[in-house]
Short mmCIF file of C-alpha atoms in Angstrom, two decimals:
data_model
loop_
_atom_site.label_atom_id
_atom_site.label_comp_id
_atom_site.label_asym_id
_atom_site.label_seq_id
_atom_site.Cartn_x
_atom_site.Cartn_y
_atom_site.Cartn_z
CA MET S 2 -10.57 23.68 -5.59
CA LEU S 3 -7.31 26.94 -5.51
CA PRO S 4 -8.71 29.94 -7.30
CA ASP S 5 -7.84 31.91 -10.15
CA THR S 6 -5.56 35.38 -10.05
CA LYS S 7 -4.50 37.96 -12.79
CA ASP S 8 -1.36 38.31 -11.10
CA SER S 9 1.14 36.55 -13.31
CA ASP S 10 3.79 36.01 -10.51
CA LEU S 11 0.97 34.30 -8.31
CA LEU S 12 -0.32 32.44 -11.52
CA ILE S 13 3.40 30.35 -10.90
CA ALA S 14 3.01 29.96 -7.70
CA ILE S 15 -0.56 28.52 -8.27
CA GLN S 16 0.04 26.45 -10.69
CA TRP S 17 2.79 24.61 -8.33
CA HIS S 18 0.39 24.34 -5.62
CA ARG S 19 -2.09 22.38 -8.25
CA SER S 20 0.94 20.26 -9.54
CA ASN S 21 1.43 19.32 -5.50
CA ASN S 22 4.85 20.62 -5.33
CA ILE S 23 4.33 22.39 -2.42
CA LEU S 24 7.80 23.44 -0.81
CA LEU S 25 8.16 25.43 -4.00
CA ALA S 26 5.09 26.98 -3.80
CA GLU S 27 5.41 27.95 -0.04
CA LYS S 28 8.46 29.89 -1.04
CA LEU S 29 6.96 31.39 -3.61
CA TYR S 30 3.69 32.24 -1.63
CA ARG S 31 6.50 33.61 0.96
CA ALA S 32 8.38 35.79 -1.73
CA PHE S 33 5.01 37.41 -2.34
CA LEU S 34 3.98 39.09 0.58
CA ILE S 35 7.42 40.82 1.70
CA LYS S 36 6.18 42.83 -0.60
CA ASN S 37 2.27 42.26 0.16
CA PRO S 38 2.13 41.57 3.21
CA ASN S 39 -1.72 42.47 3.79
CA HIS S 40 -2.93 40.05 0.43
CA PRO S 41 -5.69 37.82 1.69
CA LEU S 42 -5.92 35.59 -0.92
CA VAL S 43 -1.79 34.77 -0.29
CA LEU S 44 -2.20 35.20 3.28
CA SER S 45 -5.13 32.29 3.08
CA LEU S 46 -3.29 29.75 -0.46
CA LEU S 47 -0.17 29.56 2.57
CA GLY S 48 -2.60 28.96 5.12
CA THR S 49 -3.89 25.90 2.49
CA ILE S 50 -0.33 23.98 2.21
CA TYR S 51 0.22 24.06 6.27
CA ILE S 52 -3.33 21.97 6.25
CA GLN S 53 -1.56 19.86 3.35
CA LYS S 54 1.36 19.82 5.68
CA LYS S 55 -1.29 18.84 8.83
CA SER S 56 0.76 22.08 10.56
CA PRO S 57 -3.73 23.31 11.52
CA LYS S 58 -3.30 26.13 14.03
CA GLU S 59 -0.24 27.72 11.59
CA ALA S 60 -3.34 27.80 9.29
CA ILE S 61 -6.07 28.91 11.43
CA ALA S 62 -3.70 32.14 11.97
CA LEU S 63 -2.96 32.59 8.33
CA PHE S 64 -6.93 32.61 7.32
CA LYS S 65 -7.80 34.69 10.57
CA GLN S 66 -5.30 37.51 9.13
CA SER S 67 -7.30 37.05 5.43
CA ILE S 68 -10.82 37.17 6.82
CA LYS S 69 -9.64 40.24 8.82
CA LEU S 70 -8.34 41.90 5.10
CA ASP S 71 -11.42 40.84 3.51
CA ARG S 72 -14.86 39.40 5.15
CA ASN S 73 -16.11 38.88 1.49
CA ASP S 74 -13.72 36.04 0.75
CA SER S 75 -15.60 32.55 0.77
CA PHE S 76 -12.39 30.19 0.38
CA SER S 77 -10.43 31.48 3.75
CA PHE S 78 -13.71 30.50 5.46
CA CYS S 79 -14.14 27.53 4.27
CA ASN S 80 -10.38 26.55 4.79
CA LEU S 81 -10.52 27.84 8.36
CA GLY S 82 -13.55 25.37 8.45
CA ILE S 83 -11.65 22.49 6.99
CA ALA S 84 -8.46 23.84 9.06
CA GLU S 85 -10.85 23.96 12.75
CA TYR S 86 -12.67 20.29 11.36
CA ASP S 87 -8.80 19.42 11.60
CA LEU S 88 -8.28 20.02 15.25
CA LYS S 89 -11.43 18.76 15.70
CA ARG S 90 -13.48 22.04 16.27
CA PHE S 91 -16.38 21.16 15.18
CA GLU S 92 -18.80 23.79 15.73
CA SER S 93 -16.92 26.54 14.50
CA SER S 94 -16.04 24.45 11.53
CA PHE S 95 -19.61 24.59 11.24
CA SER S 96 -19.74 28.38 11.63
CA ASN S 97 -17.24 28.97 8.85
CA LEU S 98 -18.23 26.69 6.55
CA ASN S 99 -21.54 28.12 6.25
CA ASN S 100 -20.31 31.63 6.29
CA ALA S 101 -18.49 30.55 3.06
CA ILE S 102 -21.60 28.95 1.80
CA LEU S 103 -23.45 32.04 2.79
CA LEU S 104 -20.40 34.13 0.24
CA LYS S 105 -20.77 31.24 -2.56
CA PRO S 106 -24.07 29.17 -2.50
CA ASP S 107 -22.47 27.00 -4.85
CA TYR S 108 -19.29 26.44 -3.13
CA PHE S 109 -19.25 22.48 -3.19
CA GLU S 110 -16.34 21.71 -1.37
CA ALA S 111 -17.40 23.75 1.36
CA ILE S 112 -21.13 21.96 1.34
CA ASN S 113 -18.70 18.47 0.85
CA ALA S 114 -16.57 19.82 4.28
CA LEU S 115 -20.21 20.38 6.30
CA GLY S 116 -21.16 17.55 5.58
CA LYS S 117 -18.53 15.80 7.39
CA VAL S 118 -18.82 17.89 10.38
CA TYR S 119 -22.71 17.07 10.26
CA ILE S 120 -21.72 13.40 10.99
CA LYS S 121 -19.26 14.48 13.72
CA LEU S 122 -22.46 16.58 15.38
CA GLY S 123 -24.46 12.96 14.95
CA PHE S 124 -26.34 14.67 11.90
CA LYS S 125 -26.35 11.89 9.02
CA GLU S 126 -29.12 12.94 7.16
CA LYS S 127 -27.76 16.11 7.08
CA ALA S 128 -24.12 15.50 5.75
CA PHE S 129 -26.56 13.07 3.03
CA GLU S 130 -27.81 16.04 1.78
CA SER S 131 -24.57 18.18 1.72
CA PHE S 132 -22.87 15.24 0.26
CA SER S 133 -25.69 15.34 -2.42
CA LEU S 134 -25.81 18.01 -3.05
CA SER S 135 -22.47 19.16 -3.64
CA LEU S 136 -22.82 16.42 -6.08
CA GLN S 137 -25.76 17.74 -7.72
CA ILE S 138 -23.13 20.80 -8.11
CA ASN S 139 -20.12 19.18 -9.59
CA PRO S 140 -21.33 15.71 -10.23
CA ALA S 141 -17.16 14.94 -11.12
CA PHE S 142 -16.54 15.56 -7.19
CA PHE S 143 -14.14 13.02 -6.38
CA ASP S 144 -13.99 13.69 -2.25
CA ALA S 145 -17.92 13.60 -2.43
CA TYR S 146 -18.63 10.21 -4.40
CA LEU S 147 -16.03 8.80 -1.51
CA ASN S 148 -17.15 10.77 1.72
CA ARG S 149 -21.24 9.75 1.04
CA ALA S 150 -20.16 6.34 0.25
CA ASN S 151 -18.28 5.63 3.86
CA LEU S 152 -21.98 7.66 5.00
CA TYR S 153 -23.49 4.95 3.18
CA ILE S 154 -21.06 1.85 5.14
CA SER S 155 -22.28 3.41 8.42
CA LEU S 156 -25.87 2.71 7.49
CA GLU S 157 -24.62 -0.24 6.44
CA LYS S 158 -26.42 0.33 3.16
CA PHE S 159 -23.23 -1.74 1.28
CA TYR S 160 -24.21 -1.65 -2.31
CA GLU S 161 -24.80 2.19 -2.36
CA ALA S 162 -21.27 2.47 -1.36
CA LEU S 163 -20.05 0.26 -3.82
CA ASP S 164 -21.75 2.45 -6.71
CA ASP S 165 -19.66 5.55 -5.01
CA TYR S 166 -16.76 4.27 -4.32
CA LYS S 167 -17.05 2.91 -8.28
CA LYS S 168 -17.71 6.45 -9.31
CA ALA S 169 -14.81 7.99 -7.63
CA ILE S 170 -12.72 5.33 -8.79
CA ASN S 171 -13.34 6.06 -12.44
CA ILE S 172 -12.90 10.14 -11.85
CA ASN S 173 -9.12 8.88 -10.27
CA SER S 174 -8.79 5.90 -10.26
CA SER S 175 -5.33 5.39 -8.86
CA GLU S 176 -6.23 7.59 -5.32
CA PRO S 177 -5.54 4.76 -3.20
CA TYR S 178 -7.84 5.16 -0.55
CA ALA S 179 -10.89 4.86 -2.51
CA ILE S 180 -9.15 1.56 -4.64
CA GLN S 181 -8.77 -0.09 -0.63
CA LYS S 182 -12.64 0.77 0.54
CA TYR S 183 -13.64 -0.81 -2.20
CA GLY S 184 -11.24 -3.94 -2.55
CA ASP S 185 -12.45 -4.61 0.68
CA LEU S 186 -15.95 -4.35 -0.14
CA LEU S 187 -16.81 -6.04 -2.81
CA ILE S 188 -15.00 -8.96 -0.84
CA LYS S 189 -17.01 -8.09 2.18
CA LEU S 190 -20.19 -8.55 -0.31
CA HIS S 191 -18.89 -11.93 -1.99
CA LEU S 192 -18.58 -10.67 -5.34
CA TYR S 193 -14.84 -12.50 -6.41
CA ASP S 194 -15.73 -12.82 -9.85
CA GLN S 195 -17.10 -9.01 -10.13
CA ALA S 196 -13.81 -8.03 -8.10
CA ILE S 197 -11.11 -10.13 -10.06
CA THR S 198 -12.13 -7.95 -13.56
CA GLU S 199 -12.59 -4.84 -11.63
CA PHE S 200 -9.09 -5.55 -9.83
CA GLU S 201 -7.40 -7.23 -13.76
CA ASN S 202 -8.36 -3.77 -15.23
CA LEU S 203 -7.60 -1.77 -12.69
CA LEU S 204 -3.68 -3.29 -12.56
CA ILE S 205 -3.67 -2.13 -16.07
CA VAL S 206 -3.45 1.34 -14.19
CA ASN S 207 -1.77 0.59 -11.41
CA PRO S 208 0.20 -2.13 -12.05
CA ASN S 209 1.92 -1.53 -8.30
CA ASN S 210 -0.58 -0.82 -6.19
CA LYS S 211 -0.49 -2.91 -3.40
CA SER S 212 -3.71 -2.92 -2.28
CA LEU S 213 -4.67 -4.39 -5.18
CA LEU S 214 -2.79 -7.08 -5.98
CA LEU S 215 -3.80 -8.35 -1.93
CA ASN S 216 -7.43 -8.62 -2.28
CA LEU S 217 -6.84 -10.21 -6.18
CA GLY S 218 -4.88 -12.71 -4.15
CA ILE S 219 -7.74 -13.41 -1.76
CA CYS S 220 -10.33 -13.08 -4.50
CA TYR S 221 -8.70 -16.20 -6.23
CA GLN S 222 -7.98 -17.75 -2.85
CA LYS S 223 -11.86 -16.88 -1.78
CA LYS S 224 -12.62 -19.24 -5.50
CA GLY S 225 -10.61 -22.20 -4.44
CA LYS S 226 -7.40 -20.95 -7.49
CA PHE S 227 -4.83 -21.22 -5.07
CA LEU S 228 -1.77 -21.58 -7.77
CA LYS S 229 -2.92 -18.28 -8.58
CA ALA S 230 -3.75 -16.44 -5.70
CA SER S 231 0.11 -16.82 -5.01
CA GLY S 232 1.23 -16.19 -8.05
CA ILE S 233 -0.28 -13.01 -7.43
CA TYR S 234 1.29 -12.68 -4.01
CA ASP S 235 4.41 -13.01 -5.76
CA ARG S 236 4.02 -9.77 -7.70
CA LEU S 237 3.30 -8.10 -4.24
CA LEU S 238 5.81 -9.55 -2.48
CA GLU S 239 8.22 -8.88 -4.91
CA LEU S 240 7.06 -4.49 -4.42
CA ASP S 241 6.88 -5.54 -0.76
CA ARG S 242 9.53 -8.22 0.23
CA ASN S 243 7.81 -7.64 3.75
CA ASN S 244 4.52 -7.43 3.56
CA LEU S 245 3.18 -9.36 6.17
CA GLU S 246 -0.13 -9.74 4.55
CA GLY S 247 0.87 -11.21 1.30
CA MET S 248 2.85 -13.45 3.20
CA ASN S 249 0.70 -14.91 5.30
CA ASN S 250 -1.52 -15.15 2.36
CA LYS S 251 0.68 -16.67 0.51
CA ALA S 252 1.20 -19.20 3.23
CA ILE S 253 -2.13 -19.81 3.06
CA SER S 254 -2.15 -20.82 0.00
CA TYR S 255 0.59 -23.93 0.69
CA GLN S 256 -1.58 -24.70 3.32
CA TYR S 257 -4.45 -25.56 1.48
CA LEU S 258 -2.05 -27.17 -1.48
CA GLY S 259 -0.88 -29.43 1.26
CA GLU S 260 2.62 -27.14 1.08
CA TYR S 261 2.69 -27.58 4.74
CA ASP S 262 6.82 -27.29 5.23
CA GLN S 263 6.65 -24.28 3.06
CA ALA S 264 4.10 -22.39 4.47
CA LEU S 265 5.47 -23.08 8.19
CA ASN S 266 8.39 -21.58 7.05
CA LEU S 267 6.60 -18.51 5.49
CA TYR S 268 4.77 -18.23 8.72
CA LYS S 269 8.08 -18.94 10.45
CA LYS S 270 9.18 -15.72 8.97
CA ILE S 271 6.21 -13.39 9.31
CA ILE S 272 7.05 -14.45 12.72
CA GLU S 273 10.46 -13.12 13.39
CA ILE S 274 9.78 -9.85 11.47
CA ASP S 275 6.42 -9.66 13.74
CA LYS S 276 5.85 -12.39 16.99
CA ARG S 277 2.78 -10.57 17.42
CA PHE S 278 1.08 -11.11 13.73
CA SER S 279 -1.76 -13.40 15.28
CA TYR S 280 -2.96 -15.17 12.16
CA ALA S 281 0.22 -16.58 11.11
CA LEU S 282 0.84 -18.21 14.75
CA LEU S 283 -2.38 -19.98 14.48
CA ASN S 284 -1.90 -21.33 11.09
CA THR S 285 0.93 -22.49 12.48
CA GLY S 286 -0.22 -24.37 14.85
CA VAL S 287 -3.14 -25.82 13.10
CA ILE S 288 -0.43 -26.91 10.87
CA LEU S 289 1.53 -28.45 13.85
CA LEU S 290 -1.97 -29.76 15.26
CA ASN S 291 -2.55 -31.94 11.48
CA LYS S 292 0.90 -32.72 11.64
CA GLU S 293 0.39 -34.34 15.66
CA ASP S 294 2.92 -32.26 17.22
CA PHE S 295 -0.01 -31.37 19.75
CA LEU S 296 2.24 -30.44 22.74
CA GLU S 297 3.51 -27.38 20.14
CA GLY S 298 0.25 -27.03 18.19
CA TRP S 299 -1.55 -26.59 20.94
CA LYS S 300 0.44 -23.28 22.64
CA PHE S 301 0.54 -21.58 19.13
CA TYR S 302 -3.33 -22.74 18.65
CA GLU S 303 -4.22 -20.14 21.75
CA ASN S 304 -3.87 -17.39 19.77
CA ARG S 305 -7.05 -17.74 17.46
CA THR S 306 -8.52 -15.50 21.02
CA LYS S 307 -6.84 -12.82 19.44
CA CYS S 308 -7.43 -13.48 15.31
CA GLU S 309 -10.47 -10.57 14.70
CA GLY S 310 -13.50 -12.33 13.20
CA MET S 311 -12.31 -15.13 15.32
CA VAL S 312 -13.96 -16.46 18.49
CA SER S 313 -13.45 -14.15 21.31
CA HIS S 314 -11.35 -14.58 24.21
CA LEU S 315 -13.22 -15.76 27.31
CA LYS S 316 -13.82 -13.24 30.06
CA SER S 317 -14.53 -14.98 33.71
CA SER S 318 -13.72 -14.55 36.79
CA LYS S 319 -13.02 -17.93 37.37
CA PRO S 320 -9.52 -19.36 37.05
CA LEU S 321 -8.11 -20.92 34.23
CA LEU S 322 -7.90 -24.47 34.86
CA THR S 323 -4.08 -25.76 35.49
CA ASP S 324 -4.69 -28.30 37.11
CA PHE S 325 -5.55 -31.07 35.59
CA ASN S 326 -6.93 -33.58 39.04
CA ILE S 327 -10.12 -33.07 38.96
CA SER S 328 -11.36 -34.47 41.73
CA ASN S 329 -14.01 -32.27 44.06
CA LYS S 330 -14.26 -29.47 41.42
CA VAL S 331 -16.70 -27.64 39.53
CA ILE S 332 -15.48 -27.01 35.81
CA PHE S 333 -16.74 -24.86 33.85
CA ILE S 334 -17.09 -25.54 30.03
CA TRP S 335 -16.65 -23.17 27.24
CA THR S 336 -18.77 -24.33 24.24
CA GLU S 337 -15.78 -22.77 21.78
CA GLN S 338 -16.69 -24.74 18.58
CA GLY S 339 -20.10 -24.75 18.76
#
C-alpha cells in the first residue's frame, strides 16, 4: 500500500502509481528528485517502481539511501525486505521486515511478507501465524488470503485453502492467479457441480478469462456433458485459437462422442504447433489403436510415459527388447496396466 502525503505535486505522482501507470509515476518521481534529491519518501517510492519492474537490485539501492536519511521509515524497511526476498536473501529480508514491524506493529503488509520469508526458512507454523495476524489487522487483504491458501495446499488442507481462495476472489474477482488456483482445486476435489456454478458466476464478471473457460469445459467433460464442454472450448478458442489445452480437451470431447476423424485433425494441429505435446500424441495413439492401425498406434502410444499422472517410464539397467527371437533369453515383463 502506498503512503499518503500532503505535498500536492507528490500526491499526483502517487495517484498515477496507484492507478498502475508506473511509467508516468516514475517520470514524476524523478522530476521531484531533481528538486529534492534527498527526499526519503520519494526515493523509497521510486524503489517500489523498480520492484514492480522486476529490478530488485536497483530498488535495494534506493531503499538503503532512503533509510540513511530516515531511520524511522517503516515503509522503506518493508520494501527493502521485499526486494531482498526477491533476490532470495531471506535472512536479510527477515531482518528488514522485522525492523518495519517494530516501527509499525500493525503493518499488515510487512507481516504478510514476513510470512512468506518464514516459509522459505522452513517455519510453516510461524508463516501461518503471520498470514492470520495480517488478516486480523486487515480482513480485506487479498495477498494474505492467497498466501495462506497456498500454505494450506502445501499442508494438504485443501478445503481450508478453498475457503481462502474464495475469500480472495470475493475481494478481487478479476485476479487471474487466484481464479486459476481456485478452479484447479475445485477440480482436484471433484467438486464439479459447485465449480460449474462458481465458474459461470465468475464469467459474468470475467467473460474473457481463459482459465475460467478451460476449467468450466473440464467440469462439463467430467460430468459427461461433452457437447456442452465442446461449446465452452469453442469460446476459449475464439479468444486464443492456438490454446493447446483447449484444443486438446475439445479433441477429447470429439473422441468421447465418437467423432474420431475430427479429434485426429485437432490432435494433428496441436502436434504441428508443439511436437512435444504428449497428451495429443498419446490420444492420437489411442484413436489409431481403436481404428486397428496398430503399427502407427503403438508408436504414438509410447508417449504415455511423458504424460503427467499417467504411467511412469520404466527405469532399468536392462536393455529394451528389440529382437523378438526370444529363445535362450530371460525377459522381464513390466506389469504397467495392473
